[in-house]
Short mmCIF file of C-alpha atoms (C1' of nucleotides) in Angstrom, two decimals:
data_model
loop_
_atom_site.label_atom_id
_atom_site.label_comp_id
_atom_site.label_asym_id
_atom_site.label_seq_id
_atom_site.Cartn_x
_atom_site.Cartn_y
_atom_site.Cartn_z
CA MET A 15 20.56 -7.40 -1.53
CA MET A 16 21.16 -4.00 0.43
CA ALA A 17 23.82 -3.44 -2.61
CA THR A 18 21.88 -4.48 -4.97
CA ALA A 19 18.96 -2.16 -4.05
CA GLY A 20 22.01 0.73 -4.33
CA GLN A 21 23.19 -0.11 -6.87
CA LEU A 22 19.95 0.44 -9.11
CA ALA A 23 19.60 4.09 -7.86
CA GLY A 24 19.92 6.80 -11.28
CA LEU A 25 18.86 3.83 -13.94
CA SER A 26 15.28 3.88 -15.30
CA LEU A 27 12.53 1.38 -15.07
CA GLY A 28 13.21 0.63 -18.77
CA GLU A 29 16.89 0.21 -18.56
CA LEU A 30 16.07 -2.22 -15.51
CA ALA A 31 12.99 -4.35 -16.81
CA HIS A 32 15.37 -4.48 -20.46
CA ARG A 33 17.92 -6.26 -18.13
CA LEU A 34 15.58 -9.05 -16.87
CA GLY A 35 13.55 -9.46 -20.27
CA ILE A 36 10.47 -8.00 -18.81
CA PRO A 37 7.81 -6.35 -21.12
CA VAL A 38 7.17 -2.49 -20.28
CA PRO A 39 3.54 -1.24 -20.13
CA ALA A 40 2.90 1.94 -22.37
CA HIS A 41 1.07 2.86 -18.44
CA LEU A 42 0.07 1.36 -15.11
CA ARG A 43 -3.65 1.38 -15.80
CA ARG A 44 -3.79 -2.43 -15.98
CA ASP A 45 -0.48 -2.68 -14.45
CA LYS A 46 -0.30 -0.69 -10.77
CA GLY A 47 2.24 -3.46 -9.53
CA TRP A 48 4.24 -3.40 -12.62
CA VAL A 49 7.08 -1.75 -10.57
CA GLY A 50 6.57 -3.39 -7.26
CA LEU A 51 6.88 -6.82 -9.32
CA LEU A 52 9.94 -5.15 -10.90
CA LEU A 53 12.22 -4.37 -8.64
CA GLU A 54 11.05 -7.50 -6.04
CA LEU A 55 12.70 -9.83 -9.17
CA ALA A 56 15.59 -7.43 -9.45
CA LEU A 57 16.14 -7.79 -5.91
CA GLY A 58 15.87 -11.37 -5.63
CA ALA A 59 12.66 -10.77 -3.34
CA SER A 60 10.99 -14.55 -2.30
CA ALA A 61 8.01 -13.64 -4.90
CA GLY A 62 4.59 -15.16 -4.45
CA SER A 63 1.43 -14.17 -2.76
CA LYS A 64 2.57 -15.68 1.31
CA PRO A 65 1.48 -12.67 3.98
CA GLU A 66 5.22 -12.23 4.96
CA GLN A 67 7.90 -10.41 4.65
CA ASP A 68 10.00 -10.02 1.32
CA PHE A 69 13.02 -11.04 2.78
CA PRO A 70 12.15 -12.75 5.70
CA GLU A 71 15.40 -14.14 6.58
CA LEU A 72 16.32 -10.16 7.12
CA GLY A 73 13.30 -9.37 8.55
CA VAL A 74 12.74 -6.53 5.82
CA GLU A 75 9.52 -5.73 4.37
CA LEU A 76 10.04 -4.28 0.34
CA LYS A 77 8.29 -0.80 -1.01
CA THR A 78 8.79 0.91 -3.79
CA ILE A 79 7.10 4.10 -3.45
CA PRO A 80 6.04 6.98 -6.84
CA VAL A 81 7.45 10.46 -5.28
CA ASP A 82 7.45 13.56 -7.48
CA SER A 83 10.76 15.12 -8.48
CA GLN A 84 10.88 16.39 -5.30
CA GLY A 85 10.87 12.81 -3.45
CA LYS A 86 7.44 14.13 -1.89
CA PRO A 87 5.13 10.69 -2.29
CA LEU A 88 2.11 10.74 -4.99
CA GLU A 89 0.70 7.77 -3.90
CA THR A 90 -0.66 6.01 0.01
CA THR A 91 1.24 2.99 1.10
CA PHE A 92 -0.97 -0.21 0.95
CA VAL A 93 0.49 -2.27 4.51
CA CYS A 94 -1.55 -5.00 4.27
CA VAL A 95 -5.32 -6.35 4.59
CA ALA A 96 -7.04 -5.91 8.11
CA PRO A 97 -8.49 -8.36 9.74
CA LEU A 98 -12.17 -8.42 9.93
CA THR A 99 -13.17 -11.54 11.94
CA ASP A 100 -12.15 -13.34 14.54
CA ILE A 101 -9.83 -10.20 15.92
CA ALA A 102 -10.30 -11.22 20.39
CA GLY A 103 -7.06 -11.20 21.19
CA LEU A 104 -4.66 -9.13 18.37
CA SER A 105 -2.34 -7.10 19.86
CA TRP A 106 -0.22 -4.30 18.28
CA GLU A 107 2.56 -6.25 19.27
CA HIS A 108 1.05 -8.87 17.17
CA SER A 109 -0.33 -7.39 14.56
CA ASN A 110 0.43 -7.81 10.55
CA VAL A 111 0.89 -4.22 10.53
CA ARG A 112 3.94 -3.96 12.56
CA ASN A 113 5.73 -6.79 11.79
CA LYS A 114 5.45 -5.61 8.52
CA LEU A 115 6.49 -2.05 9.13
CA SER A 116 9.25 -2.94 11.35
CA ARG A 117 12.03 -2.78 9.04
CA VAL A 118 11.26 -1.39 5.55
CA LEU A 119 13.39 -1.20 2.45
CA TRP A 120 12.04 1.94 0.73
CA ILE A 121 12.65 2.67 -2.58
CA PRO A 122 11.88 5.88 -4.27
CA VAL A 123 10.92 5.81 -7.94
CA LEU A 124 9.89 9.00 -10.24
CA GLY A 125 5.93 8.30 -10.76
CA GLU A 126 4.47 11.49 -12.39
CA ARG A 127 2.17 9.98 -14.81
CA SER A 128 3.47 12.49 -17.38
CA VAL A 129 6.80 10.54 -17.56
CA ALA A 130 6.12 6.85 -19.30
CA PRO A 131 7.39 4.36 -17.13
CA GLY A 132 10.00 2.97 -18.97
CA ALA A 133 11.08 6.67 -18.42
CA ARG A 134 10.82 6.84 -14.50
CA ARG A 135 14.14 6.45 -12.66
CA ILE A 136 14.31 4.45 -9.33
CA GLY A 137 16.03 7.09 -6.55
CA GLN A 138 18.56 5.97 -3.14
CA PRO A 139 16.83 3.48 -1.19
CA LEU A 140 16.32 4.14 2.43
CA LEU A 141 16.25 1.05 5.00
CA TRP A 142 14.01 2.02 7.45
CA THR A 143 12.81 0.95 11.01
CA PRO A 144 10.01 3.37 12.60
CA SER A 145 11.07 5.59 15.27
CA ARG A 146 9.56 5.57 18.93
CA GLU A 147 7.22 8.66 17.89
CA GLU A 148 6.55 6.86 14.16
CA GLU A 149 5.68 4.02 16.34
CA ARG A 150 3.47 5.36 18.68
CA LEU A 151 1.46 7.39 16.15
CA LEU A 152 1.04 3.94 14.62
CA ARG A 153 -0.08 2.12 17.43
CA GLN A 154 -2.38 4.70 18.33
CA ASP A 155 -4.12 4.53 14.87
CA TRP A 156 -3.81 0.67 14.46
CA GLU A 157 -5.80 0.27 18.07
CA GLU A 158 -8.60 2.55 16.83
CA ILE A 159 -8.93 1.30 14.07
CA MET A 160 -8.90 -2.02 15.38
CA GLU A 161 -10.80 -1.00 18.22
CA TRP A 162 -14.15 0.05 15.59
CA ILE A 163 -13.67 -2.44 13.53
CA SER A 164 -14.18 -5.22 16.99
CA LEU A 165 -17.32 -3.17 17.91
CA GLY A 166 -18.50 -3.96 14.26
CA ARG A 167 -18.22 -0.71 13.18
CA VAL A 168 -16.20 -1.03 10.39
CA GLN A 169 -18.58 0.05 8.01
CA GLU A 170 -18.41 3.86 9.84
CA ILE A 171 -14.95 4.12 9.55
CA THR A 172 -13.52 6.12 6.62
CA ALA A 173 -10.14 7.42 5.32
CA ARG A 174 -9.61 10.08 7.69
CA HIS A 175 -9.74 8.31 10.35
CA GLY A 176 -6.01 8.22 11.69
CA GLN A 177 -3.43 10.70 11.69
CA VAL A 178 -1.38 8.33 9.59
CA LEU A 179 -2.44 4.90 9.03
CA GLN A 180 -5.94 4.86 7.65
CA LEU A 181 -8.45 1.94 6.34
CA ARG A 182 -10.27 1.93 3.02
CA PRO A 183 -11.21 -0.46 1.05
CA LYS A 184 -8.57 -3.29 -1.12
CA ALA A 185 -10.83 -5.20 -3.68
CA ALA A 186 -10.53 -6.28 -7.16
CA ASN A 187 -14.02 -4.58 -7.51
CA GLY A 188 -17.56 -3.45 -5.53
CA ARG A 189 -18.51 -6.84 -5.65
CA ALA A 190 -15.89 -8.35 -4.17
CA LEU A 191 -16.67 -8.85 -0.56
CA THR A 192 -15.69 -10.34 2.37
CA GLU A 193 -17.53 -11.33 6.29
CA ALA A 194 -17.34 -8.85 8.77
CA VAL A 195 -18.96 -8.25 11.76
CA GLY A 196 -22.49 -6.07 12.27
CA ARG A 197 -23.18 -3.16 14.74
CA GLN A 198 -25.22 -6.29 16.61
CA GLY A 199 -22.31 -8.73 16.19
CA GLN A 200 -24.31 -10.29 13.17
CA PRO A 201 -22.18 -11.43 10.35
CA ILE A 202 -22.31 -9.07 7.71
CA GLN A 203 -20.88 -8.49 4.20
CA THR A 204 -18.11 -5.82 3.07
CA LEU A 205 -15.67 -4.60 1.00
CA PRO A 206 -12.39 -5.90 2.07
CA ARG A 207 -10.29 -2.96 3.43
CA GLY A 208 -6.47 -2.39 4.01
CA PHE A 209 -4.11 -0.58 6.18
CA TYR A 210 -2.35 1.97 4.36
CA LEU A 211 0.46 4.61 5.31
CA LYS A 212 -0.60 8.35 4.28
CA THR A 213 1.80 10.40 2.32
CA THR A 214 2.23 12.99 5.05
CA PHE A 215 4.01 10.36 6.95
CA THR A 216 5.94 8.19 4.45
CA GLY A 217 6.64 11.90 2.82
CA ALA A 218 8.47 13.21 5.99
CA LEU A 219 10.17 9.25 6.55
CA LEU A 220 11.30 10.05 3.39
CA ALA A 221 12.49 13.47 3.78
CA ARG A 222 14.35 13.05 7.38
CA HIS A 223 16.28 10.21 5.46
CA PHE A 224 17.48 12.19 2.51
CA MET A 225 18.04 15.71 4.57
CA LEU A 226 21.15 13.66 6.22
"C1'" DT B 24 -4.85 20.17 -6.88
"C1'" DC B 25 -5.54 16.60 -3.55
"C1'" DC B 26 -7.94 12.60 -1.21
"C1'" DT B 27 -10.82 8.96 -0.60
"C1'" DG B 28 -13.03 4.58 -2.40
"C1'" DA B 29 -12.70 2.53 -6.50
"C1'" DT B 30 -10.33 -0.46 -9.56
"C1'" DC B 31 -6.68 -3.56 -12.36
"C1'" DA B 32 -3.31 -8.26 -12.93
"C1'" DT B 33 -2.14 -12.91 -11.15
"C1'" DA B 34 -0.99 -16.80 -8.30
"C1'" DA B 35 -2.48 -20.57 -5.26
"C1'" DT C 12 -11.65 -15.64 -1.94
"C1'" DT C 13 -7.37 -14.20 -0.02
"C1'" DA C 14 -3.26 -12.58 -0.85
"C1'" DT C 15 0.18 -10.10 -3.15
"C1'" DG C 16 2.03 -5.74 -5.97
"C1'" DA C 17 -0.36 -1.61 -6.29
"C1'" DT C 18 -2.55 3.04 -9.05
"C1'" DC C 19 -6.39 5.31 -10.90
"C1'" DA C 20 -9.97 8.77 -11.18
"C1'" DG C 21 -13.56 11.92 -10.02
"C1'" DG C 22 -15.81 14.40 -7.37
"C1'" DA C 23 -15.10 17.48 -2.64
#
DNA sequence: TCCTGATCATAA
DNA sequence: TTATGATCAGGA
């Protein structure tokens, strides 16, 4: 799988899609997950929507990340949905965020909107495990965000909270609501939220690798 | 220009 | 509805 990932570097998404017999959309407005699904197929990730890593036997999570011509991330990176109920007893060690990020195979893909999806090129992959400092930052943000959620303050959390990890809506649209806990401990309906890695964090992580 | 909040497709 | 895969888009 790692060897395959390395062989994809330099290919355009159009070339890869053609090999796999996949149609190439003119833009990603209605196919936001197309790049990720294409790479999953190419690398043989166990497709599906199970809340697990992409390669359970390897303990590896696959993430494509859109970058500009200089390798700088163009978008934040979605990690997983945030639990909003029954979170008593949850710890960082057992969190979904830590599990997903313990080993990530990053595949940078040129993602400038001025370039058609089929013409975007795949970059050199990077197998990453958080350094002690990176994990400290992730844990710090996760614990603070989860504390606010447990205190019934989920609706007060904005994307500005957190140094490297942020909480943002993760929904089909504004009418897709889910249950959470309010200020007085009462059940409330709110937008589903997800954890995202900020571009400053992923940018530094990629830069550290490609400098070596 | 950048970033936050909103949104799109699909499977089970 | 919730999980997967993310990017869009316009106000700051």
